[in-house]
Coordinates of C-alpha atoms and ligand atoms in Angstrom, one line a residue:
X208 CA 22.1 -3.4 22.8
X209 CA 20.0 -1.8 20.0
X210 CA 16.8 -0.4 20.2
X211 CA 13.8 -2.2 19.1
X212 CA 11.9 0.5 16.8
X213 CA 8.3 -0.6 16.0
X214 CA 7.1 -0.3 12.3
X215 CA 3.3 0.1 12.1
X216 CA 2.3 -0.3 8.6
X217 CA -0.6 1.7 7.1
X218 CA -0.1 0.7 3.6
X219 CA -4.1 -0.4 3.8
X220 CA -5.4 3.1 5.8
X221 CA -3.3 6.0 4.4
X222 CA -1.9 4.3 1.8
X223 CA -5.6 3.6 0.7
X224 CA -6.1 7.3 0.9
X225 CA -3.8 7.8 -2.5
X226 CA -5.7 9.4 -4.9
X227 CA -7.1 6.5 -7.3
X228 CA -6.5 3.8 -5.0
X229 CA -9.3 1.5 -4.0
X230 CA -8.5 -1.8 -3.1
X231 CA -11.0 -4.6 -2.3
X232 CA -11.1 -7.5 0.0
X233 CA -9.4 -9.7 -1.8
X234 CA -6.6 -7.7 -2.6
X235 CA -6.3 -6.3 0.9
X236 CA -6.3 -9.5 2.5
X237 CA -3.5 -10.2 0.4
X238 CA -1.5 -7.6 1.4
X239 CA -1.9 -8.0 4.8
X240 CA -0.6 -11.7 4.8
X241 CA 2.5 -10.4 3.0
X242 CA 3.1 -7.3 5.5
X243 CA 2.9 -10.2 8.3
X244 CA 5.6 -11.8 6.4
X245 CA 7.7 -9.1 6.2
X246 CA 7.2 -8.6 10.3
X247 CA 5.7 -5.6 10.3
X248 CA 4.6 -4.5 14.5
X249 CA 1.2 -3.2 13.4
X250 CA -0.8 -3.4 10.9
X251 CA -3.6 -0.6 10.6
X252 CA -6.5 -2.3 8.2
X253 CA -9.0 0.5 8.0
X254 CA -11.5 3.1 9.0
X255 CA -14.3 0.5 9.6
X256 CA -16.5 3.6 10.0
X257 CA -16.0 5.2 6.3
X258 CA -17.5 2.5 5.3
X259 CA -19.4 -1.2 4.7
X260 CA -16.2 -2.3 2.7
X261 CA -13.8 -1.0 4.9
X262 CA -15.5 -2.3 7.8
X263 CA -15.5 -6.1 6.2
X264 CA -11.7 -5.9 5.6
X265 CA -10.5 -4.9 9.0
X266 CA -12.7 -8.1 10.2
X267 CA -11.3 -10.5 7.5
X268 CA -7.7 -9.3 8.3
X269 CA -8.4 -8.9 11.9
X270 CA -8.9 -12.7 11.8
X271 CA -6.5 -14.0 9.7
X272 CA -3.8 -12.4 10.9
X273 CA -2.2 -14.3 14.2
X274 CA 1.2 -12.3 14.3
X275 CA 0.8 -8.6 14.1
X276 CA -1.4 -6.0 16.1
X277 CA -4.4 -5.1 13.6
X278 CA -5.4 -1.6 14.3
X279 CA -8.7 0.0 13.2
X280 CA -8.9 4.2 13.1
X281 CA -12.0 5.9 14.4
X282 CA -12.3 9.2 15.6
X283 CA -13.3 10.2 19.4
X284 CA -16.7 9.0 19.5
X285 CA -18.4 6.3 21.0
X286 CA -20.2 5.3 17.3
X287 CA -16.8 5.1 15.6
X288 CA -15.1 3.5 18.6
X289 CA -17.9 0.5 18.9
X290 CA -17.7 0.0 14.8
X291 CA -14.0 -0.2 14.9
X292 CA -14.3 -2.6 18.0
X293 CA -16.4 -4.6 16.6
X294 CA -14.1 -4.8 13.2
X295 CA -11.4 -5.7 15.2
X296 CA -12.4 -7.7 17.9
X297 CA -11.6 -11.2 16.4
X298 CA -7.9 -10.2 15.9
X299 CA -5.3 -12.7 18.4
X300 CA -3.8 -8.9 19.0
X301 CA -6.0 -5.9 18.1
X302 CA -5.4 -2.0 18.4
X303 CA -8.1 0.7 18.7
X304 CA -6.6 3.8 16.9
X305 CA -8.4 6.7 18.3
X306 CA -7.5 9.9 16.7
X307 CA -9.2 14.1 16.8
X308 CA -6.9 17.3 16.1
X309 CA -5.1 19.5 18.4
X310 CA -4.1 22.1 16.4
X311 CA -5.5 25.8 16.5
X312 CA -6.4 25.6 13.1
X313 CA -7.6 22.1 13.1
X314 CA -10.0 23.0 16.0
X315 CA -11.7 26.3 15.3
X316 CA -12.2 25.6 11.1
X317 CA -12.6 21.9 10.8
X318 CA -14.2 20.7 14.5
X319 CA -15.5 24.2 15.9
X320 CA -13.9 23.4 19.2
X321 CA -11.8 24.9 22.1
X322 CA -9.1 23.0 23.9
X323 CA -10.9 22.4 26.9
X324 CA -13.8 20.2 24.8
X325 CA -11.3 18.6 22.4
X326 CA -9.4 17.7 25.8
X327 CA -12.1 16.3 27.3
X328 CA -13.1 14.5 24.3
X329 CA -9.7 12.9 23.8
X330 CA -10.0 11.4 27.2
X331 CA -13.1 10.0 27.5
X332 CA -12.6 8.0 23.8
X333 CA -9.4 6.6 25.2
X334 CA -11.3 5.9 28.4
X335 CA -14.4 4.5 26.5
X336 CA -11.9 2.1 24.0
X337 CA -10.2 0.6 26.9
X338 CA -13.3 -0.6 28.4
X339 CA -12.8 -3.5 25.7
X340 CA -9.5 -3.0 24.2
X341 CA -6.4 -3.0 26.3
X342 CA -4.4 -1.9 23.4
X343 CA -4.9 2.2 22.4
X344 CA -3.4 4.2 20.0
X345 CA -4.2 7.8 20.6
X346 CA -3.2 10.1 17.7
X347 CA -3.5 14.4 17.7
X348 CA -3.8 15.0 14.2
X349 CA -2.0 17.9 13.2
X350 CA 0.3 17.5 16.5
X351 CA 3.4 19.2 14.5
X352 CA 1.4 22.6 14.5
X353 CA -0.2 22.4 17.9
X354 CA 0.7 24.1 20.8
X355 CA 3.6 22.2 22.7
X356 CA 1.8 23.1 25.7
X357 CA -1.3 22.1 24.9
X358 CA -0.1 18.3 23.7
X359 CA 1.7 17.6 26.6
X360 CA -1.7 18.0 28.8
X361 CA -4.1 15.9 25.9
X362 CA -0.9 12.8 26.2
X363 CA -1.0 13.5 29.9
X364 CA -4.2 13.3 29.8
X365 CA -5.3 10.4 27.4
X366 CA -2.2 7.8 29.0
X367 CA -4.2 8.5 32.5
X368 CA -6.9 7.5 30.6
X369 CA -5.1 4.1 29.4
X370 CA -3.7 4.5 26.0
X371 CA -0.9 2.3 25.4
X372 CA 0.6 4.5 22.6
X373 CA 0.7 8.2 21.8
X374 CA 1.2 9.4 18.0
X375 CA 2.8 12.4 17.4
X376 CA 2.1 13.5 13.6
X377 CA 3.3 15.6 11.1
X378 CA -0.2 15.7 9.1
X379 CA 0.9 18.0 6.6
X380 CA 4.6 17.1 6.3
X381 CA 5.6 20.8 6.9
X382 CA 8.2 19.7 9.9
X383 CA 12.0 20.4 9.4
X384 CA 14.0 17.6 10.5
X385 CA 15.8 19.7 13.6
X386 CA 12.4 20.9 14.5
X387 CA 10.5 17.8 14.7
X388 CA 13.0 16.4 17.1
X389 CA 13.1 19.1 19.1
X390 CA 9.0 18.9 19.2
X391 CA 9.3 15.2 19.8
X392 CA 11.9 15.9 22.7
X393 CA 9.8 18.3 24.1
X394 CA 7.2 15.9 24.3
X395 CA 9.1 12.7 25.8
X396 CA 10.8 15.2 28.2
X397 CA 8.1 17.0 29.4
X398 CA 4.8 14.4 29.4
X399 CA 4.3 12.7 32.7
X400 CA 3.6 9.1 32.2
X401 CA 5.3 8.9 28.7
X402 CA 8.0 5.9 29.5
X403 CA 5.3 3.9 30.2
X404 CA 3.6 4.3 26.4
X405 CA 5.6 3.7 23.3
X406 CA 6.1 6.8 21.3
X407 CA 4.9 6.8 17.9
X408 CA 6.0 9.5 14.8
X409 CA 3.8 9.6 11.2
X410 CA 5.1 12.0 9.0
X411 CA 3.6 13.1 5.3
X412 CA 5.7 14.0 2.3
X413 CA 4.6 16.6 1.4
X414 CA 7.9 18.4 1.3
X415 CA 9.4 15.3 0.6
X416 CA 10.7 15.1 4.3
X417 CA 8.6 11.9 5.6
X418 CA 11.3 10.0 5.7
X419 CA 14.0 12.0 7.3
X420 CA 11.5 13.3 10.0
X421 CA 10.4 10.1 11.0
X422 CA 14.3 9.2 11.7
X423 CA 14.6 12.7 13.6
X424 CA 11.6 11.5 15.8
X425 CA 13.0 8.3 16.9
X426 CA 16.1 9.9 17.4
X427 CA 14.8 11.5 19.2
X428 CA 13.1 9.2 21.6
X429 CA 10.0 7.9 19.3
X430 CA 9.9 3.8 19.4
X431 CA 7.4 3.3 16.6
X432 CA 7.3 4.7 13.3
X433 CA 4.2 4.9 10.9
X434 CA 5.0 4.4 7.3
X435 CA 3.2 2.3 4.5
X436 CA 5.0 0.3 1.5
X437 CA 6.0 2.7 -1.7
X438 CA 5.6 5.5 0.4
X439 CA 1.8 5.5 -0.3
X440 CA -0.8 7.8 1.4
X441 CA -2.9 10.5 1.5
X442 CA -1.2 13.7 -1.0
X443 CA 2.2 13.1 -1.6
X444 CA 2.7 10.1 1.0
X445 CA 3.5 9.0 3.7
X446 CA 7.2 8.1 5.1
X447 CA 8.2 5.1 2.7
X448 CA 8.1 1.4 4.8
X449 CA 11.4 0.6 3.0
X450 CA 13.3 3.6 3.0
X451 CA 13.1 4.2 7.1
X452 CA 13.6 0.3 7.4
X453 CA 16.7 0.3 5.6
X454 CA 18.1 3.3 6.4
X455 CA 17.9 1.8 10.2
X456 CA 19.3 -1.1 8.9
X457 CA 22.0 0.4 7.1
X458 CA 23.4 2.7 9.6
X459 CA 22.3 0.1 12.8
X460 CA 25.9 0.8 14.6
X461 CA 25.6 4.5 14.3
X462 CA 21.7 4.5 15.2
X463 CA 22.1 1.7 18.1
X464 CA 18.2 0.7 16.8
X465 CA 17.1 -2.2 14.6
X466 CA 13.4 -3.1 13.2
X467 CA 11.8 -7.0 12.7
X468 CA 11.5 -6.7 9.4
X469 CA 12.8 -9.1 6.5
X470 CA 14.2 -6.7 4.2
X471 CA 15.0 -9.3 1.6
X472 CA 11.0 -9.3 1.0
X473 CA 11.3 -5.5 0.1
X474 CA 11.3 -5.8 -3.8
X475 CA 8.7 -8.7 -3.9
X476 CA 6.2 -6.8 -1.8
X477 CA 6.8 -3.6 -3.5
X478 CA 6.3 -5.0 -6.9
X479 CA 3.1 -6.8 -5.9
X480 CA 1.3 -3.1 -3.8
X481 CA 2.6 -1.7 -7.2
X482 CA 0.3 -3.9 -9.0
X483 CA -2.7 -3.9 -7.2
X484 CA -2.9 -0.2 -6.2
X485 CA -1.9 0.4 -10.2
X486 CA 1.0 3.1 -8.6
X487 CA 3.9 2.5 -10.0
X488 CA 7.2 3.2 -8.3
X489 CA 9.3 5.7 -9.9
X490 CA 12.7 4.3 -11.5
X491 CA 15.1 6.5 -9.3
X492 CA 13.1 6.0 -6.3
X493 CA 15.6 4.8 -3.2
X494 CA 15.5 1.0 -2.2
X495 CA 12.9 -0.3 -4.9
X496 CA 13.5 1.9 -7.8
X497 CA 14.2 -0.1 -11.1
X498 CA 17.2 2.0 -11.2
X499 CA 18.3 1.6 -7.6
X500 CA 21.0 -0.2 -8.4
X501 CA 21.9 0.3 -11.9
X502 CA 25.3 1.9 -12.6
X503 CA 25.8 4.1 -15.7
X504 CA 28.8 5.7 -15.8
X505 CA 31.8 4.1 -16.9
X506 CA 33.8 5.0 -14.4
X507 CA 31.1 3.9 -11.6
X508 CA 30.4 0.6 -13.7
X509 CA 34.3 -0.3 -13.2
X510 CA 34.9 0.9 -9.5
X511 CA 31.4 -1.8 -8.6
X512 CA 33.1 -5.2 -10.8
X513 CA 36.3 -3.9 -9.3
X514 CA 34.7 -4.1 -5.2
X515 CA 30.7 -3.7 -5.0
X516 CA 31.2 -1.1 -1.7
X517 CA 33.1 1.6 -4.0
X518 CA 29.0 2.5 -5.3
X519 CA 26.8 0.5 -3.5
X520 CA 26.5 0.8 0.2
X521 CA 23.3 -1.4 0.3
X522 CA 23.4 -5.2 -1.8
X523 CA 20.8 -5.7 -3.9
X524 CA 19.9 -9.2 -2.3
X525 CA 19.5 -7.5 1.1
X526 CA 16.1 -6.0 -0.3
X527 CA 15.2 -9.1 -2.8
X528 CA 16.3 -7.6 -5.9
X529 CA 15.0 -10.2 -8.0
X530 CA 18.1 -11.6 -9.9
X531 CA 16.9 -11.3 -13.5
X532 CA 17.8 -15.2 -13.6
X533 CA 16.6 -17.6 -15.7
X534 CA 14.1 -20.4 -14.2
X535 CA 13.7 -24.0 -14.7
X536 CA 10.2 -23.8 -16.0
X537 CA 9.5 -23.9 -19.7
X538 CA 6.9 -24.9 -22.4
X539 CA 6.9 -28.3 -21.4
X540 CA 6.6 -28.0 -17.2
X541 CA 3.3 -28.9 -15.9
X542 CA 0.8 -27.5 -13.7
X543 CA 2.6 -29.4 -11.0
X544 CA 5.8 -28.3 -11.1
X545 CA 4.8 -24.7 -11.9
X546 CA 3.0 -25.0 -8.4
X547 CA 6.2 -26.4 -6.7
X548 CA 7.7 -23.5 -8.1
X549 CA 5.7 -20.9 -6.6
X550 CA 5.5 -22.9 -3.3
X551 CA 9.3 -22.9 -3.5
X552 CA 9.3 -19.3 -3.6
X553 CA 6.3 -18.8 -0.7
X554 CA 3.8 -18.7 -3.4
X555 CA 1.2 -20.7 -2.3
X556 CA -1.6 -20.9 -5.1
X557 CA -4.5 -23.5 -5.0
X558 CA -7.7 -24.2 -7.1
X559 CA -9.0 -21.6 -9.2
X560 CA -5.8 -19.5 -8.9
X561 CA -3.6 -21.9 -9.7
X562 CA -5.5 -22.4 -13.2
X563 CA -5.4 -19.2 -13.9
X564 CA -2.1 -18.4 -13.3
X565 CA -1.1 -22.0 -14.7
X566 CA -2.6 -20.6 -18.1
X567 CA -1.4 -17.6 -18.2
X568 CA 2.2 -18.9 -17.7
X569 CA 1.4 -21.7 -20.4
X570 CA 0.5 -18.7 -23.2
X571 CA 3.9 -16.5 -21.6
X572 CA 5.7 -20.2 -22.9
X573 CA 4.5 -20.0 -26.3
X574 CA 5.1 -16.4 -26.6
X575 CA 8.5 -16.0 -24.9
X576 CA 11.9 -17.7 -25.5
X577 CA 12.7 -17.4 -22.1
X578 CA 10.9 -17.2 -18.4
X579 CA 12.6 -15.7 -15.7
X580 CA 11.4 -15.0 -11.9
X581 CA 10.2 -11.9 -13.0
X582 CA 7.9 -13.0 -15.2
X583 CA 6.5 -15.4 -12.8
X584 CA 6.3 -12.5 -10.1
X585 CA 4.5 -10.1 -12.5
X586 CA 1.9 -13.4 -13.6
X587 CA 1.5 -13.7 -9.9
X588 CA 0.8 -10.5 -9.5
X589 CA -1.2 -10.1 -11.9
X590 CA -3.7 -12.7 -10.4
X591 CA -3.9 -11.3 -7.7
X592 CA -5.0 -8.1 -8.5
X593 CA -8.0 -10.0 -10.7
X594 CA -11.3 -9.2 -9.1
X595 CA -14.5 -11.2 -9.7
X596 CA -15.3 -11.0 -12.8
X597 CA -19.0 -10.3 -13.6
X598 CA -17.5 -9.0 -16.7
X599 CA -14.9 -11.0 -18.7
X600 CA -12.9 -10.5 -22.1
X601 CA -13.8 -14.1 -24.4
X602 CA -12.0 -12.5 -27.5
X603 CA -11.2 -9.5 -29.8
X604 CA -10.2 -8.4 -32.8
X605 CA -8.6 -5.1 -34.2
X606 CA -8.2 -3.7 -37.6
X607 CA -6.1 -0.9 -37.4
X608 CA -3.2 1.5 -39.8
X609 CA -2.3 4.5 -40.1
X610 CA -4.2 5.5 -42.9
X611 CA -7.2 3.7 -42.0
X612 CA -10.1 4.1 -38.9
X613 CA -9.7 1.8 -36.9
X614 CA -12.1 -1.1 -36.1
X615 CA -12.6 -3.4 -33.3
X616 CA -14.6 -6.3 -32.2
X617 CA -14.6 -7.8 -28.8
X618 CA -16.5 -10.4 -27.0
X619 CA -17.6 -10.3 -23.2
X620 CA -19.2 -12.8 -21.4
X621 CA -21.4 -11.5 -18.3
X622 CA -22.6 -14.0 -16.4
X623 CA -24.2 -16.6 -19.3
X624 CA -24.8 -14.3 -21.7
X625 CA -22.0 -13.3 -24.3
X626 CA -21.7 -9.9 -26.2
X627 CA -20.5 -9.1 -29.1
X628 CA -19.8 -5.1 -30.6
X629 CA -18.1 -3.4 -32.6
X630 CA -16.7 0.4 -33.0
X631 CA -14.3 2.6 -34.8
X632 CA -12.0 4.7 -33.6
X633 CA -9.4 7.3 -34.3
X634 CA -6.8 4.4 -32.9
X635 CA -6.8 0.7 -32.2
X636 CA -7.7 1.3 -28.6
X637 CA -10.0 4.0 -28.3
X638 CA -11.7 1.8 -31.1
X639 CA -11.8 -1.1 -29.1
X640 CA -12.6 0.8 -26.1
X641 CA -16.0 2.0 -27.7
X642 CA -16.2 -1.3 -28.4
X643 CA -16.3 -2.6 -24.9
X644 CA -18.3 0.3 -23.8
X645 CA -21.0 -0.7 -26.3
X646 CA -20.9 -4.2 -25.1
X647 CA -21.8 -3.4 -21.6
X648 CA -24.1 -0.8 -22.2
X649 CA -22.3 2.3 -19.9
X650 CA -20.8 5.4 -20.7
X651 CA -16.8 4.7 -19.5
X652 CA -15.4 7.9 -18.2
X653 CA -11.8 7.0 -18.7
X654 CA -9.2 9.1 -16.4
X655 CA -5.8 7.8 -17.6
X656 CA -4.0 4.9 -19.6
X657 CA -0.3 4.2 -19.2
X658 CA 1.6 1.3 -20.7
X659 CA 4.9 0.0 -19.5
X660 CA 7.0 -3.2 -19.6
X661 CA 7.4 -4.9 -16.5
X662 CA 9.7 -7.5 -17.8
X663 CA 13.0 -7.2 -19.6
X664 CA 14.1 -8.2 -23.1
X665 CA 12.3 -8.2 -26.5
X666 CA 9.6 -10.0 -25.9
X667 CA 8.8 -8.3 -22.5
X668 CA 5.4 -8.5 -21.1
X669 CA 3.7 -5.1 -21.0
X670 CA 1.7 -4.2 -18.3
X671 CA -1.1 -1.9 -19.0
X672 CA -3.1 0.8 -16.1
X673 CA -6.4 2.3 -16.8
X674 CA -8.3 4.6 -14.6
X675 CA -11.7 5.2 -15.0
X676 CA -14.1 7.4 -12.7
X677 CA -17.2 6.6 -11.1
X678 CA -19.8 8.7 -9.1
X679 CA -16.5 10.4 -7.9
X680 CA -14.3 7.7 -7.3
X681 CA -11.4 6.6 -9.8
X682 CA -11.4 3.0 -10.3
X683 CA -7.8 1.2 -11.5
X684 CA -7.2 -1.5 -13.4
X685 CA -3.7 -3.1 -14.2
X686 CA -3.1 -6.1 -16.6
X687 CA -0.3 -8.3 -18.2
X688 CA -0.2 -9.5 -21.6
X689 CA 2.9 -9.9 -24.0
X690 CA -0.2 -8.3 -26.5
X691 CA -0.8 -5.0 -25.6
X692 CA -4.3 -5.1 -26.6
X693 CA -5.1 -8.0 -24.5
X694 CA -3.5 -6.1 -21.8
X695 CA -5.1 -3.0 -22.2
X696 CA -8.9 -4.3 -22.7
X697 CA -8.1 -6.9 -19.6
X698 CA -7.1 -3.9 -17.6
X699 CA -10.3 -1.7 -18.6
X700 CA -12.6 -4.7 -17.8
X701 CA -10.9 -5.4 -14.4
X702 CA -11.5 -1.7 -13.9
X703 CA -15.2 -1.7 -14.6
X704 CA -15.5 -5.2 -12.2
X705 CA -14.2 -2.7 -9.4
X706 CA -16.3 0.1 -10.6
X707 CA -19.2 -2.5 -10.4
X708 CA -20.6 -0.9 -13.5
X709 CA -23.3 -3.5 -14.1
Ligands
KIV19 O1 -1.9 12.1 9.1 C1 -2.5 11.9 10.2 O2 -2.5 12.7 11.1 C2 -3.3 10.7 10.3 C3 -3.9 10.4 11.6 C4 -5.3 9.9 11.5 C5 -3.0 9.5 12.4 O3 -3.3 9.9 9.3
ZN20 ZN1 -1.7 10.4 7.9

């Protein structure tokens, strides 16, 4: 009989904490949905302390979703432990996620605290939680560097207390993979009370180790393992969702575990956090990686159309490789049969969505020869990651050579009003970037641009990123256009709706 591990998801807490990323309700929401999909244990929706936003997302997930644990993180206090509460109430299975660090260094430079009050406080937030929420999560932060000693008497502690779960983190990925389960083993050996509380590992990247630590933990004797999707997260990351999952999967006889996830929703959900966080996934990247399953050498290209195991000890449709196929759908298709498309596919778009999407697949018809799934993933995507537009691009023009300054026009509507300015430039976007920064009346403090196509073939669609920064926060928009000047004044205006630069 295998092992059940538990996969708690923090694509929408740490992942959130990826430099650049800031997601809104919408888009969060969104994910969510798709993470129940995939079966994800535990979904952790926020800090609703850090703030109004946050706070408003764990609620909306907390209520829409019916199948997995939503968590909310909040330190040891009673403040932070009645706003997560109250985030998280609503949810049909909620999860208080109480956390405060254990290490030496932890305790004396960042809290200003000896053991004996960081004890104390550990177990009287558990205590306080469970007066209203049966399920706890009880993290020491920093755990990999604290004193062995020391952590067995705060788990001791906090499960007589009435956490459910104890969470044993690498916080600065420094662990080995030997010595983390040796630490974990310490801890499941020595804790009293422990096999009555699931045992939980989160390990950062920062050494690139995330991954094979978290597998050391529940070797040796962790049942839950925190990851998010793309390996997202504060610094370098956190273990990647996909990678853990299928290397369980993979090597279930060996490992005698197995997870409730769909891994054939792997490349879809991927593609669509991509999108909306604007990180892209790099090509060689394990699992989701463009190139995951491309072969290059001769000699490796003959052994896979000779027998697929010789290379590949994974299939491609085991983690949704979308099959570059082409689709039914075509210039002539209506907005009905589009829709039965995406419903077919567990796309379900209504309303104002399905307009949108309906045009944008329309224009893809008269620009492409031929649509395949993926270009119906990437418009779908693409959607998605629209927020509300108090700013919108009407039209543009640009006048641009090599031997000549460049000139742009565009038109934005804000609310009734439309705009209409004009710039030079030194090229045809920075010229119709002035342009748009004229038009709404800011000064844009742009942080990055990238292009790339997100389709294949000649007539690919390109997808363009911008970052901009605001009062210290970078702000990301992505957009889709076979015109990469649609795409890349779409993507700065969806960046400036986020920014709220009104
Ligand atoms: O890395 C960490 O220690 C955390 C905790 C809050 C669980 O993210
Ligand atoms: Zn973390």
């Amino acid at each position: 009989m295998n092992k059940k591990i538990k996969i708690f998801d923090t694509t929408l807490r740490d992942g959130e904490q990826t430099p650049g990323v800031n997601l809104n309700l919408k888009e969060k929401l969104i994910i969510a949905k798709k993470l129940e999909e995939l079966g994800v244990d535990v979904i952790e929706a926020g800090f609703p302390m850090a703030s109004e936003g946050d706070f408003n997302s764990v609620r909306e997930i907390a209520r829409k979703v019916k199948n997995s644990y939503v968590a909310a993180l909040c330190r040891a206090t009673k403040s932070d432990i009645d706003r997560a509460y109250e985030a998280v109430k609503d949810a049909a299975k909620p999860r208080l996620h109480i956390f405060i660090a254990t290490s030496k260094i932890h305790m004396k430079y960042k809290l200003n605290m000896r053991e004996e009050e960081v004890l104390k406080k550990a177990e009287e937030a558990v205590a306080y939680g469970k007066t209203f929420c049966e399920d706890i999560e009880f993290s020491a932060e920093d755990a990999y560097r604290s004193d062995k000693e020391f952590l067995v008497k705060v788990f001791e502690r906090v499960i007589r207390a009435g956490a459910t779960v104890i969470n044993i983190p690498d916080t600065v990925g420094y662990a080995l993979p030997n010595n983390y389960y040796d630490f974990i083993k310490y801890i499941v050996e020595n804790t009293k009370g422990i096999e009555n509380v699931d045992v939980s590992v989160h390990c950062h990247n920062d050494l690139g180790m995330a991954v094979a630590n978290s597998l050391s933990g529940i070797m040796a004797g962790a049942t839950q393992v925190e990851c998010a999707i793309n390996g997202l997260g504060e610094r370098a990351g956190n273990a990647a969702l996909e990678e853990i999952v299928m290397v369980i999967e993979t090597r279930k006889k060996d490992l005698k575990m197995s997870t409730n996830i769909d891994t054939t929703k792997f490349t879809k959900i991927s593609n669509l956090v991509s999108a909306i966080t604007g990180v892209r996934v790099q090509p060689n990247k394990a699992i989701i990686g463009e190139n995951a399953f491309s072969h290059e050498s001769g000699i490796h290209q003959d052994g896979v159309l000779k027998e697929k195991s010789t290379y590949e000890i994974i299939t491609p449709e085991s983690v949704g490789k979308i099959n570059n196929k082409n689709i039914v759908l075509g210039k002539h298709s209506g907005r009905h049969a589009f829709q039965s498309y995406l419903q077919g596919n567990g796309i379900d778009l209504s309303g104002d969505e399905l307009d949108e999407a309906f045009k944008k697949f329309k224009r893809l018809t008269d620009m492409k020869k031929t649509i395949t799934e993926k270009d119906i993933d990437a418009i779908v995507n693409d959607n998605i990651s629209s927020v509300d537009e108090y700013y919108k691009l009407i039209s543009y023009q640009v006048y641009s050579g090599n031997k000549m300054i460049c000139t742009s026009t565009v038109e934005i509507k804000k609310g009734d009003e439309i705009i209409m300015e004009s710039a030079v430039g030194e090229g045809s976007v920075a010229s119709a970037f002035t342009a748009v920064e004229r038009a709404i009346d800011k000064k844009i403090n742009l942080k990055d641009y990238s292009i790339r196509s997100v389709t294949d073939g000649e007539d690919a669609l390109g997808e363009v990123t911008v970052k901009i920064e605001e009062g210290n926060k970078i702000f990301t928009g992505s957009a889709l256009s076979g015109d990469i000047m649609e795409a890349s004044l779409n993507a700065l205006i969806k960046a400036i709706n986020k920014a709220k630069l009104n």
